[in-house]
Coordinates of C-alpha atoms and ligand atoms in Angstrom, one line a residue:
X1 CA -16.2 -76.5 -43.2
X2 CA -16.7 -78.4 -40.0
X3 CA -17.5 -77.3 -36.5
X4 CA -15.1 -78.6 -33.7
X5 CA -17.5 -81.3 -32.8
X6 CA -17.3 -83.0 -36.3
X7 CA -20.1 -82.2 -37.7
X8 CA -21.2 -79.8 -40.6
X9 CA -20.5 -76.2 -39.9
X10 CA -23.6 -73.8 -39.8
X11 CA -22.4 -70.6 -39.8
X12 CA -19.2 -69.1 -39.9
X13 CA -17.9 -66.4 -36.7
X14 CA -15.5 -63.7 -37.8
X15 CA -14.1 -62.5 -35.1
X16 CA -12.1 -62.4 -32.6
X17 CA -11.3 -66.1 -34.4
X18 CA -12.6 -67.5 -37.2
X19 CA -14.5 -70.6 -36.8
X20 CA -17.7 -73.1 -38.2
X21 CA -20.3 -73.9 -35.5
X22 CA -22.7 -76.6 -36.3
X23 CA -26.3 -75.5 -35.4
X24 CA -26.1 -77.2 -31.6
X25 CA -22.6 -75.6 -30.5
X26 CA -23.8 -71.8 -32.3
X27 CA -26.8 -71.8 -30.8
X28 CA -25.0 -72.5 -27.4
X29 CA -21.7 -69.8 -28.1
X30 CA -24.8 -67.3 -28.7
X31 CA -26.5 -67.6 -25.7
X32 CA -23.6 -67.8 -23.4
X33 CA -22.2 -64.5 -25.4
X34 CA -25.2 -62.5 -25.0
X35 CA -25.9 -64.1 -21.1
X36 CA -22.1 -62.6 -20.6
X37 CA -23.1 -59.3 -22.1
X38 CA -26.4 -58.8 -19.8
X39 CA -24.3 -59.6 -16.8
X40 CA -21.4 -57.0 -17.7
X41 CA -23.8 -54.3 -18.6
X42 CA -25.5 -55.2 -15.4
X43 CA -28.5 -54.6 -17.8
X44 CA -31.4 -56.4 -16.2
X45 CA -32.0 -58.4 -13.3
X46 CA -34.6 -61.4 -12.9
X47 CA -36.8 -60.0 -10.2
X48 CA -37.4 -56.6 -12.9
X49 CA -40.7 -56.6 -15.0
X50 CA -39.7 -56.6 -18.6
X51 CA -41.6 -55.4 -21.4
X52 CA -40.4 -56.6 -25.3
X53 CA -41.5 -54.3 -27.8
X54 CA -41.4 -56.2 -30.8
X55 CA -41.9 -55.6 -34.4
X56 CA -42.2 -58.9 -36.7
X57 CA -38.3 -58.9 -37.3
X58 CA -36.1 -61.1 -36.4
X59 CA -33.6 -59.1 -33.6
X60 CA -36.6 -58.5 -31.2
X61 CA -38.0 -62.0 -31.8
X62 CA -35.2 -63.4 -30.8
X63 CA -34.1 -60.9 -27.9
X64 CA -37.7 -62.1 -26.4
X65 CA -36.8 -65.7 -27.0
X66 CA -33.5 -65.6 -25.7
X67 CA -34.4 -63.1 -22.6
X68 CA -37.4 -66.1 -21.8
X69 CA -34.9 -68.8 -22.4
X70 CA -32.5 -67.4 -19.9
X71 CA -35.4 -67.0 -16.7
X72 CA -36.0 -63.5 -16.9
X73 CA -39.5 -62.1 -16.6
X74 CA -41.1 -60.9 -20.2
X75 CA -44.3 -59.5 -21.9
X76 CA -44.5 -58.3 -25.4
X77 CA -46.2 -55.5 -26.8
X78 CA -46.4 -55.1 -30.4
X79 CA -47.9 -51.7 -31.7
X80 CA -49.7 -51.8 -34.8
X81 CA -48.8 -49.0 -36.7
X82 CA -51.6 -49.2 -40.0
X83 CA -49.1 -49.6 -42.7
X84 CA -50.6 -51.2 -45.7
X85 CA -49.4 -54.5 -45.9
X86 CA -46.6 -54.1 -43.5
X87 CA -48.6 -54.0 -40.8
X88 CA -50.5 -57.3 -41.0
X89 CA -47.8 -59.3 -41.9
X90 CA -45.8 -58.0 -38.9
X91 CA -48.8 -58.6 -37.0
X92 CA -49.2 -62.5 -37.9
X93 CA -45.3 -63.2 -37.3
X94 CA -45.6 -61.5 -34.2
X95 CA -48.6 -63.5 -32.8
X96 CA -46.7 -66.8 -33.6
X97 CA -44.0 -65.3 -32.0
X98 CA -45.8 -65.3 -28.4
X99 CA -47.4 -68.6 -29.2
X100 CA -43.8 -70.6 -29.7
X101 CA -42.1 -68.7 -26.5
X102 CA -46.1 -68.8 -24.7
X103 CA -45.6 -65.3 -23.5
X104 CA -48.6 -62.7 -22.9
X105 CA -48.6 -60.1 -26.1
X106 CA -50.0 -57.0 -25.6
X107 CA -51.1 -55.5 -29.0
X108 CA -51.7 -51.5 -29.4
X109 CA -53.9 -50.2 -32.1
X110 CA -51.7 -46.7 -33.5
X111 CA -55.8 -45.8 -34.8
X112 CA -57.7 -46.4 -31.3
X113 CA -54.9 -44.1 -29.8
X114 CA -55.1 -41.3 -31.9
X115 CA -57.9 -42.1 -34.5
X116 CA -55.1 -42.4 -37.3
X117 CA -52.5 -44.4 -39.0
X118 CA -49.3 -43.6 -40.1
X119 CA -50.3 -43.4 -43.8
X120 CA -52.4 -40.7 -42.8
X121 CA -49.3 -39.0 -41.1
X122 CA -48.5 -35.4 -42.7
X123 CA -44.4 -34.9 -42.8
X124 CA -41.9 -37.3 -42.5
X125 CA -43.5 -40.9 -41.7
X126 CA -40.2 -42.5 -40.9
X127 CA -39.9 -40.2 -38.2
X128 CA -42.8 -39.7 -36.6
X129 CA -43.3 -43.3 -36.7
X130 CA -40.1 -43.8 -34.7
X131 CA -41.8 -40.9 -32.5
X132 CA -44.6 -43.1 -31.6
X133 CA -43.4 -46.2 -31.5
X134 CA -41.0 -44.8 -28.4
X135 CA -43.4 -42.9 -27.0
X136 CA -46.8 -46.0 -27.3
X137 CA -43.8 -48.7 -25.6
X138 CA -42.7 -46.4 -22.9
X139 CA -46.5 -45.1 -22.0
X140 CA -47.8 -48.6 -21.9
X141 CA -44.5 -50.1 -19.8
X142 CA -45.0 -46.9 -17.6
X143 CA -48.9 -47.5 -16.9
X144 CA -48.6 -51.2 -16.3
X145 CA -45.4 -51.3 -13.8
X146 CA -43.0 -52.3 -15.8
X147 CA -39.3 -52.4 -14.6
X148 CA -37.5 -51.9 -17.8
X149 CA -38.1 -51.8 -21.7
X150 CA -35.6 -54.0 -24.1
X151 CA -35.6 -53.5 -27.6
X152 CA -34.3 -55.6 -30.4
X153 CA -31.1 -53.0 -31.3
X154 CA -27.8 -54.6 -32.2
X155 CA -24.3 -53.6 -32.5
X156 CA -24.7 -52.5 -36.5
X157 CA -28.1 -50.7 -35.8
X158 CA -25.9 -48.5 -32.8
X159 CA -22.6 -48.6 -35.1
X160 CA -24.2 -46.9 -38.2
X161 CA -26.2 -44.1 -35.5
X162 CA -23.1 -43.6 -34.1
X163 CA -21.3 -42.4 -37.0
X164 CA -24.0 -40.7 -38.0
X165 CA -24.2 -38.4 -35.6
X166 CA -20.2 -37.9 -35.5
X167 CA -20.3 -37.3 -39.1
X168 CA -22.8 -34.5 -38.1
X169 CA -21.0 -33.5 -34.8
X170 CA -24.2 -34.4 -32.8
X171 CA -23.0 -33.9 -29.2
X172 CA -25.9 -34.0 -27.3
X173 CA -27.1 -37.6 -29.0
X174 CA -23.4 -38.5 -29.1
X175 CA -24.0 -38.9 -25.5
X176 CA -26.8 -41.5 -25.8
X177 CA -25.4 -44.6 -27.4
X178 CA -25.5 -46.8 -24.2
X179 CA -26.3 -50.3 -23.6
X180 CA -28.3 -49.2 -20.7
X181 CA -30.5 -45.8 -20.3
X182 CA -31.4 -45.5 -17.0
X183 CA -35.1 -44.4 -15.6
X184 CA -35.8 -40.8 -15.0
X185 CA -38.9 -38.7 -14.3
X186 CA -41.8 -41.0 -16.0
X187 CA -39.0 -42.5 -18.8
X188 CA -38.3 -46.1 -18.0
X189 CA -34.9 -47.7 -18.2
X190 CA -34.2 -48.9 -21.9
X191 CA -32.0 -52.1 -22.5
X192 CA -30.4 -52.9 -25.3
X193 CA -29.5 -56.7 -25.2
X194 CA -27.7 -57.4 -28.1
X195 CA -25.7 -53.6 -27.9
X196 CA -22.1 -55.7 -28.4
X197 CA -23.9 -58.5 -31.0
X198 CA -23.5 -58.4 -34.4
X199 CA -26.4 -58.4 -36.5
X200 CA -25.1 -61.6 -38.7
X201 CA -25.3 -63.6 -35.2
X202 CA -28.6 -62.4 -34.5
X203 CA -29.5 -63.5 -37.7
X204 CA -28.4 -66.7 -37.5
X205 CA -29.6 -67.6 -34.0
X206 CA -33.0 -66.7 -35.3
X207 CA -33.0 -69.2 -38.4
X208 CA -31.2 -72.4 -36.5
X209 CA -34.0 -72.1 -34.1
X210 CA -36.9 -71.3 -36.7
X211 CA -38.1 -68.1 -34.8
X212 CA -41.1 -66.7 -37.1
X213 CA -40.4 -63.7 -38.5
X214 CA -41.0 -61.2 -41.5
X215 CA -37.9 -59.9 -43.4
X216 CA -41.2 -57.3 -45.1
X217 CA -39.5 -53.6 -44.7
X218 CA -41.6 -50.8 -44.3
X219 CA -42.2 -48.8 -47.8
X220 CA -41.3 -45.7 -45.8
X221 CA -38.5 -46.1 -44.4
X222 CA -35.5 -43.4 -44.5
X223 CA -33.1 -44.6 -42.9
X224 CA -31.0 -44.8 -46.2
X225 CA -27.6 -43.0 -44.7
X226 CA -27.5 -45.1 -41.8
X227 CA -27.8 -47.9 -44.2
X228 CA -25.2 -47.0 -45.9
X229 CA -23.1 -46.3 -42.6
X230 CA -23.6 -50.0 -42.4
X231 CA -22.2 -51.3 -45.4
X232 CA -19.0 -49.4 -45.2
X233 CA -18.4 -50.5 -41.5
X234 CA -18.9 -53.7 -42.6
X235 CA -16.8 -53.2 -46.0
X236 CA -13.8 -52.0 -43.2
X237 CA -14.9 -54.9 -40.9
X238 CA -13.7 -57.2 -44.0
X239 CA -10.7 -55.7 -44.4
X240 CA -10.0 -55.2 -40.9
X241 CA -11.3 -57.4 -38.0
X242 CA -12.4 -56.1 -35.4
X243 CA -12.5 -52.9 -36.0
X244 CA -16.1 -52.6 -35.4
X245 CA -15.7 -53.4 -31.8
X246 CA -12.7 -50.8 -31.8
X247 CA -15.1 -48.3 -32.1
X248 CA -17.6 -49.6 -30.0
X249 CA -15.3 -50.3 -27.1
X250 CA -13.4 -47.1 -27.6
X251 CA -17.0 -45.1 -27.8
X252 CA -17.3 -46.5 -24.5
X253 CA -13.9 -45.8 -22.7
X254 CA -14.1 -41.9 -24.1
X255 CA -18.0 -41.2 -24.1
X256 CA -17.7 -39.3 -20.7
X257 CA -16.4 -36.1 -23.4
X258 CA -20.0 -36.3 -24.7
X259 CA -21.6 -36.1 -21.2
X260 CA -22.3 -32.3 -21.6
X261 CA -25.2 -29.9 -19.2
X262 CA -28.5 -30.7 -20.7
X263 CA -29.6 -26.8 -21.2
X264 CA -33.1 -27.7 -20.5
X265 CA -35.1 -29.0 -17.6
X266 CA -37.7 -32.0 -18.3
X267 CA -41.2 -31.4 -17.3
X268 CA -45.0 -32.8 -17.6
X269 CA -46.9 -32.8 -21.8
X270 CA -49.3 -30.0 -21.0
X271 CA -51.7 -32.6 -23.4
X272 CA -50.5 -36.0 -22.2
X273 CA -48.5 -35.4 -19.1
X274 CA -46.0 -38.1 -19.7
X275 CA -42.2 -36.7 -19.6
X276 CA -41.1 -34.3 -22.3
X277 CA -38.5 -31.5 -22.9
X278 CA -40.6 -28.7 -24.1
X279 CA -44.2 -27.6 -23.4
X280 CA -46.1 -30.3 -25.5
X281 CA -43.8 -33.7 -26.3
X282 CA -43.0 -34.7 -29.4
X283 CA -45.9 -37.5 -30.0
X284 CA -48.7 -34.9 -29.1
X285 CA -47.3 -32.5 -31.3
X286 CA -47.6 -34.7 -33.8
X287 CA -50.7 -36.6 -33.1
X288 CA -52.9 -34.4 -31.0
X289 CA -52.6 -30.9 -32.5
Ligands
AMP301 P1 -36.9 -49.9 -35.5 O1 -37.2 -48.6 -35.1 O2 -37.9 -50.5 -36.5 O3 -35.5 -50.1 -35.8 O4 -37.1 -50.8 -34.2 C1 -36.4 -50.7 -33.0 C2 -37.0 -51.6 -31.9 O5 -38.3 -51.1 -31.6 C3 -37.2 -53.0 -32.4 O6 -36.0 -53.8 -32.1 C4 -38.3 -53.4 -31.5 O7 -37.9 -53.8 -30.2 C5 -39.2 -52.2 -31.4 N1 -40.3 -52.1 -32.4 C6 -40.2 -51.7 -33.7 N2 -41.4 -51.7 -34.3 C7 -42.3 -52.1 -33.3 C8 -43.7 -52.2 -33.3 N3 -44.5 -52.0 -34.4 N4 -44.3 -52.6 -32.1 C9 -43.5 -52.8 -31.0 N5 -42.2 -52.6 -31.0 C10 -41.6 -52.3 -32.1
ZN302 ZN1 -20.7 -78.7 -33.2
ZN303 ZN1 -47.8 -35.5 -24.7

């Protein structure tokens, strides 16, 4: 199959058309798609501060390549968690990472924070690792005046949370699924770049241009329903174009009906005194009591 140009096609797009891109013109319909994206979200602007949380995979590798390729203003951070094996190979693809794109990293030891790892986490790793990992990125974007934080989330990763939590009629989180979460009290504003990009492109975008990164998963990760969530979406996709983007771009047009009264005020950690919603937040609760 043969991209418009001529030559050999490198990927195949599914929707709204499909069509065979050689590596050149996919590379460029990527970039211009997500470019669009940023500016109808208004997500981020190029005078902001960004900080790139990434993790050795290839979505946040290549939001921090694209976000540098397209002027705006990045560091990464890269937390290192202390999972065995995991760790240090996500470590080493991360390092290479900032060497191709020549961007400060900024690397976080989980064990000079808190004096542990998360194999020495009691209860459920998988979530107290996600725990951490928002609390270290925001913390560190907070105490070095940064603008905004963008993470590597794509349109599956929101899709699959999505019906998740109507599947468990989750109101208040039903709320949340945004491209852009705005600042408040010491939170900073969270971008998600590639919110309306499906995984597949992101995928591709990373191999035409070699980005380093580690397909290693963690050995604890639980994220099995959502995982499933993804495979029937995409089963449905196949059957139906577009209907992904259906419930994406009707999420968007009706999520006002989620926007309920939190029934709780945020105030300072009594431990850390970063922003919480009860008296101790949820990373000192785990880590420091
Ligand atoms: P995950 O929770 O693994 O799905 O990751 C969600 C986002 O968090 C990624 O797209 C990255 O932007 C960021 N992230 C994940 N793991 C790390 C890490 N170890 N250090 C820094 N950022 C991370
Ligand atoms: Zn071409
Ligand atoms: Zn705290």
């Amino acid at each position: 199959m043969k991209c418009f140009c001529g030559k050999e096609g490198f990927i195949k797009i599914r929707y709204p058309k499909t069509k065979y891109l050689c590596k050149e013109h996919f590379i460029e319909f990527f970039e211009k798609k997500v470019k669009k994206s940023i500016e109808k979200f208004k997500m981020l602007d190029k005078d902001e501060k960004i900080l790139v949380p990434i993790s050795g995979g290839k979505d946040s590798h290549a939001a921090a390549y694209i976000l540098d390729k397209l002027g705006y203003n990045i560091e990464l951070f890269h937390i290192n968690l202390g999972i065995k094996g995991f760790s240090e190979e996500s470590l080493k693809k991360v390092k290479e990472l900032a060497e191709f794109i020549d961007k400060p990293l900024h690397i976080i030891n989980l064990k000079d924070v808190v004096g542990k790892t998360i194999e020495d986490a009691k209860g459920k790793k998988c979530s107290i690792c996600g725990i951490t990992k928002r609390y270290l990125m925001n913390k560190f974007g907070y105490d070095n005046g940064f603008d905004a934080i963008v993470t590597g989330h794509n349109m599956d990763d929101e899709l699959s949370f999505m019906l998740n939590n109507i599947l468990n009629w989750s109101i208040r989180y039903l709320a949340k699924h945004l491209p852009v979460l705005p600042a408040h009290d010491k939170f900073l504003k969270k971008v998600k770049i590639f919110y309306e990009i499906e995984e597949y492109l992101i995928l591709g975008y990373a191999n035409a241009l070699n980005l380093p990164y580690t397909t290693a998963k963690c050995k604890f990760a639980e994220k099995a329903i959502t995982i499933k969530h993804r495979e029937y979406l995409n089963k449905l996709e196949k059957e139906k174009p577009g209907i992904k983007y259906q419930f994406l771009y009707g999420y968007l047009k009706n999520r006002h009906l989620f926007d309920v009264e939190e029934d709780f005020k945020f105030r300072e950690c009594q431990i850390c005194g970063m922003t919480s919603a009860g008296r101790i937040c949820s990373f000192c609760r785990v880590w420091r009591r």
